[in-house]
Amino acid sequence: MNLPAYNKSALVVWKKNLKSFWLIYSQNIMGLLGLGILTFFALMAIFGPYLVSITTLTIDGVTQVMHPPTSNYWLGTDDLGKDVFAGVIIGSRVSLLVGLAATAISMTIGTSIGIISGFYGKFTDTLLMRFTDVFLVIPWLPLMLVMAALLGPSLGNIIFVIGITSWAGTARIIRSQTLSIKERPYVERARAIGSGDGHIMIYHILPNVFPLIFANTVLVAAIAILSETTLSFLGMGDPTQVTWGMMLHFAFSMGAVSFGAWWWLLPPGICVVLVVLSFTFIGYALDEVLNPKLRRRDQ
Amino acid sequence: MRLLEVNNLTTYYKLKEGYVRACENISLNLDKGEALGLVGESASGKTTAALSLVKLLPENAHVMDGSIRLGGREISGATEEELRTIRWKEISIIFQGAMNALNPVRRVGDQIVEALRIHEKMSEKEACRRTAELFDKVEIDQERVREYPHEFSGGMRQRVMIAMAIACNPKVVIGDEPTTALDVMVQAQVLQLLEELRREWQMGMILITHDLSVVGETCDRVAVMYAGKIVEAGPTEKVFEQPAHPYTRALISAFPNIEGERYLASSIPGNPPNLLNPPSGCRFHERCQEVIAPCKTDDPASTELSSGHLASCHLLKRKVKL
Amino acid sequence: MGPVNYPGNNNELIKISGLEVHFAARTGFISSLISKNSSLVRAVDGVDFNLRRGEILCLAGESGSGKTTTGKAILRLVEPTGGEVIFDGENVLQFNRSRLRKFRQDAQIIFQDPYESLNPRQTVFSTVAEPLEVNHLCSSMEEKEERVAEALKDAGLSNPGEIFIRYPHELSGGQRQRLAIASALVLKPDFIVADEPVSMLDLSIRAGILKLMVDLRDKKGICYLFITHDLSLAWLVSDRIAIMYLGKIVELGTADAVIKSPLHPYTRALVSVIPVPKKISLAGRTLLKGETPDPVNIPPGCRFHPRCPEAAERCRDEEPLYREVSPNHFGACHFI
Ligand SMILES: Nc1ncnc2c1ncn2[C@@H]1O[C@H](COP(=O)(O)OP(=O)(O)OP(=O)(O)O)[C@@H](O)[C@H]1O
Ligand SMILES: Nc1ncnc2c1ncn2[C@@H]1O[C@H](COP(=O)(O)OP(=O)(O)OP(=O)(O)O)[C@@H](O)[C@H]1O
Ligand code: SF4
Ligand SMILES: [Mg+2]
Ligand SMILES: [Mg+2]
């Protein structure tokens, strides 16, 4: 490739950053555990659906419903005789997708509002923060339920609802960090070399709040997956999609509990817990790794 | 008998990567009523040396070697119990940056009173009286004992720290950068105060600073530290007029002297070494302009140039031999 | 290097007259309820001086006297509340946004703390390239790289290519300050405000930075407003020295004149406490009582009178005029 020298070195910078990041991150056992679990589910979400399909189980031509695990169908079948194991694998895709997409929305809104509010201060700040407070104090579950009910049960709507109900905390945290960063001399220096507000926010504030955004949104991802599960479980999910939440919903409403069909109920539940746990672990690990106070000592 | 005699004091910090050799073979002595300046750049080990004297070091520090004699009594092996009777009462330290460490929500006077009651077992009344006396000594209005730290200016907070340090009539006061971060005029005021107190109470004083000028004006003798070692020590005038070590020479010429010529000296090239693995031989050899072959391999021994004036440099031995 | 006297010329680059920066004082909630009229912090309170091309003017004084605020007000990093700043014939205070951006290519600032004034997440290259990027000064990547390398070399960082991708925390203090200088130099400014550029550096590396700045003046004719609280340093590097007290300049003259024959009692006191590298008696000094008062309550009459060892009755009510006492030597005191 015939890149200009600096572009080449920009690549080197990336590699160097990643390497030094990994050097510290890999010391963190919790973080490694979280990353391991997440990688497992990510691989499952990406490749799993190509390997399995939800077949309706027939044994000797008779449809067997709520059948306990067999050697062919590792996690048994549900009330329609569908393979639970395949459902868990296919559901991982949607659950992770919802988690990531909702997080992306929440992160974008939260970060933009936080930075703009903190950077401009005064009237803008007051206005945006009151707006944020509204989202912060509204109990999010009822709001989510109402919105999901109003908008109708589709995957897109679920993502949207979770995304716009979970950004307020991020906005608050980012705003307070912005307030301290904008007083730093390097922001003043940026102004002195002729940078405009937009440039300063993107090139000086954003990179310096980024660790915080990162550590914070990983937790939002956990909440988003949990929310999706909750919504689906409460029957606000998209019935055409196989998700862990939907599986739990059907398992519950079709009487898996009274039937004692643990193989139908436990696997999606455990998956949700594991994924949420992995995000939380990563979040804490990142917080420790990226926290400037903890890092300053190493330098 | 010397008031304080320190020999070969060596303190390392233990890190994952190895030992930080922050303070190596430090030898000092101090007479009654004398002021000794300990000068050196940032991270040269000044604070480490001072804290090693009374073992107020961070957890990862290890005093490897050395003897400390206070009034003829060896205290380097003292137990924590014994040290408690020595700290503050016999050797007291004005900590670096301590003036910013006053508890902001408690009255300044109360903080001194409390310290006196705990450490000196004074009664409340006695401690209050003593506090008022100390305020008087450091030239702060006695009325102000009831104020909070934020109502005090930087110079006044530093005076409070001095008051605390001298509260028990110590024999030795160590001031770790007592005037850094103060304004020129306030710095002059604080130095004057320290000088007066020292004269009046005949205290020995060790003044730690990175600012050569502070030493020049207030100290009888000076020790110059570089990368954890003392490279030159002697009477102040001697060291300033006939600096023997190339580092001292460079430091002195980098210092603007308004009585001399208007001349911008060149700086010392390079940066101070990493004390995790300090350079072999003379620790200054990588930056020294006059380096000769043995500097790179052999640690120079200290040479006595005239009474009390010592320096550690290979050039000196060569001169003496010739 | 010889003495740092610059022959100077009369080519005036900046003229400042009556510059004022007043901030609304931060009063507590309770006190703002009690008193209606909000008090002002008169950080800069009527400052006049001029700067010639290729000149180094030192602005010296105690902490809180308004040095930094003056420097920033000239660059409009804080908005002046009064007065005029004429840069190369144009009034800076009337610049609109786009003209102001252009002005900032000609006038730059170096801050005191080389760690805090550099973005910790920007590499050396992007730190120095940023001024070029925000002002759209380079058409190609090659040109940008060339100019960055040149600026780094000018700032005394040899092997610029090698440190392109380092972060500020991977540089030593001296190197960091050189980097800050390079990022100011890359725009090829005519004027630099240097706000205590060496006060955070160790003595052994200070001289190198100072020498670099003086060399740049000699080679490129850059004009500096050098802010410092250290008078001996001011004397060493500058052509002229202005002494500031509580928002006003009380004395201004050539470096030698101000240090060797100070006019104003305040300057005399400051000069008397300049340390000299030998043992002297403390008796010969004029120690002023207290510290610089609060710019919220500026004393009437001569603002220095409560601390002045020579104050007389008159000083209490009548403000002394800032005037030319001898050729090119200005002062504001009734008794000079
Ligand atoms: N707790 C610690 N663990 C490891 N290394 C340390 C520790 N404390 C200090 N050091 C190192 O020991 C060396 C000497 O530090 P010290 O604080 O004694 O220097 P100093 O001369 O007082 O510097 P300054 O003028 O900045 O106060 C430095 O290299 C420092 O990084
Ligand atoms: N944004 C602000 N709002 C209110 N007061 C301010 C502001 N900036 C500065 N001041 C006040 O203006 C006065 C002058 O400050 P300035 O920073 O210019 O002093 P300085 O001479 O540079 O001091 P130093 O040597 O400590 O840097 C101080 O009393 C300061 O508290
Ligand atoms: S005018 Fe008076 S108070 Fe002011 S400096 Fe002169 S003598 Fe002192
Ligand atoms: Mg120290
Ligand atoms: Mg300032």
PDB file of N, CA and C and ligand atoms in Angstrom, chain C residues 264-265 302 304-305 308 310-312 315 320 332-335, ligand 3:
ATOM      1  N   HIS C 264       9.998  52.522  41.174  1.00  0.00           N
ATOM      2  CA  HIS C 264       8.817  52.381  42.020  1.00  0.00           C
ATOM      3  C   HIS C 264       9.146  51.624  43.301  1.00  0.00           C
ATOM      4  N   PRO C 265       8.591  52.024  44.433  1.00  0.00           N
ATOM      5  CA  PRO C 265       8.883  51.331  45.693  1.00  0.00           C
ATOM      6  C   PRO C 265       8.568  49.827  45.609  1.00  0.00           C
ATOM      7  N   CYS C 302      -3.268  55.449  45.625  1.00  0.00           N
ATOM      8  CA  CYS C 302      -2.309  54.523  45.025  1.00  0.00           C
ATOM      9  C   CYS C 302      -2.653  53.133  45.519  1.00  0.00           C
ATOM     10  N   PHE C 304      -1.053  50.633  45.843  1.00  0.00           N
ATOM     11  CA  PHE C 304       0.012  49.962  46.575  1.00  0.00           C
ATOM     12  C   PHE C 304       0.167  50.536  47.989  1.00  0.00           C
ATOM     13  N   HIS C 305      -0.537  51.615  48.305  1.00  0.00           N
ATOM     14  CA  HIS C 305      -0.182  52.332  49.535  1.00  0.00           C
ATOM     15  C   HIS C 305      -0.266  51.521  50.831  1.00  0.00           C
ATOM     16  N   CYS C 308       3.073  49.921  51.020  1.00  0.00           N
ATOM     17  CA  CYS C 308       4.240  50.678  50.571  1.00  0.00           C
ATOM     18  C   CYS C 308       5.021  51.220  51.756  1.00  0.00           C
ATOM     19  N   GLU C 310       7.009  53.584  51.676  1.00  0.00           N
ATOM     20  CA  GLU C 310       7.248  55.015  51.535  1.00  0.00           C
ATOM     21  C   GLU C 310       5.972  55.822  51.432  1.00  0.00           C
ATOM     22  N   ALA C 311       4.853  55.197  51.732  1.00  0.00           N
ATOM     23  CA  ALA C 311       3.576  55.868  51.520  1.00  0.00           C
ATOM     24  C   ALA C 311       3.441  57.114  52.389  1.00  0.00           C
ATOM     25  N   ALA C 312       2.839  58.125  51.824  1.00  0.00           N
ATOM     26  CA  ALA C 312       2.582  59.353  52.557  1.00  0.00           C
ATOM     27  C   ALA C 312       1.067  59.623  52.523  1.00  0.00           C
ATOM     28  N   CYS C 315      -0.778  59.610  49.162  1.00  0.00           N
ATOM     29  CA  CYS C 315      -0.954  58.345  48.462  1.00  0.00           C
ATOM     30  C   CYS C 315      -2.293  57.714  48.758  1.00  0.00           C
ATOM     31  N   PRO C 320      -1.578  57.979  41.692  1.00  0.00           N
ATOM     32  CA  PRO C 320      -0.447  58.540  40.954  1.00  0.00           C
ATOM     33  C   PRO C 320      -0.581  58.293  39.452  1.00  0.00           C
ATOM     34  N   ALA C 332       4.571  54.782  37.994  1.00  0.00           N
ATOM     35  CA  ALA C 332       3.381  55.403  38.554  1.00  0.00           C
ATOM     36  C   ALA C 332       3.538  55.497  40.061  1.00  0.00           C
ATOM     37  N   CYS C 333       4.113  56.607  40.523  1.00  0.00           N
ATOM     38  CA  CYS C 333       4.277  56.822  41.961  1.00  0.00           C
ATOM     39  C   CYS C 333       4.410  58.328  42.149  1.00  0.00           C
ATOM     40  N   HIS C 334       3.896  58.836  43.261  1.00  0.00           N
ATOM     41  CA  HIS C 334       3.961  60.285  43.474  1.00  0.00           C
ATOM     42  C   HIS C 334       5.377  60.783  43.689  1.00  0.00           C
ATOM     43  N   PHE C 335       6.230  59.911  44.147  1.00  0.00           N
ATOM     44  CA  PHE C 335       7.543  60.390  44.575  1.00  0.00           C
ATOM     45  C   PHE C 335       8.690  59.970  43.671  1.00  0.00           C
TER      46      PHE C 335
HETATM   47  S1  SF4 D   3       2.487  56.602  45.257  1.00  0.00           S
HETATM   48 FE1  SF4 D   3       2.888  56.491  47.420  1.00  0.00          FE
HETATM   49  S2  SF4 D   3       2.045  54.544  48.046  1.00  0.00           S
HETATM   50 FE2  SF4 D   3       2.181  54.520  45.852  1.00  0.00          FE
HETATM   51  S3  SF4 D   3       4.127  53.637  45.481  1.00  0.00           S
HETATM   52 FE3  SF4 D   3       4.500  55.771  45.467  1.00  0.00          FE
HETATM   53  S4  SF4 D   3       5.049  56.230  47.564  1.00  0.00           S
HETATM   54 FE4  SF4 D   3       4.172  54.208  47.586  1.00  0.00          FE
END
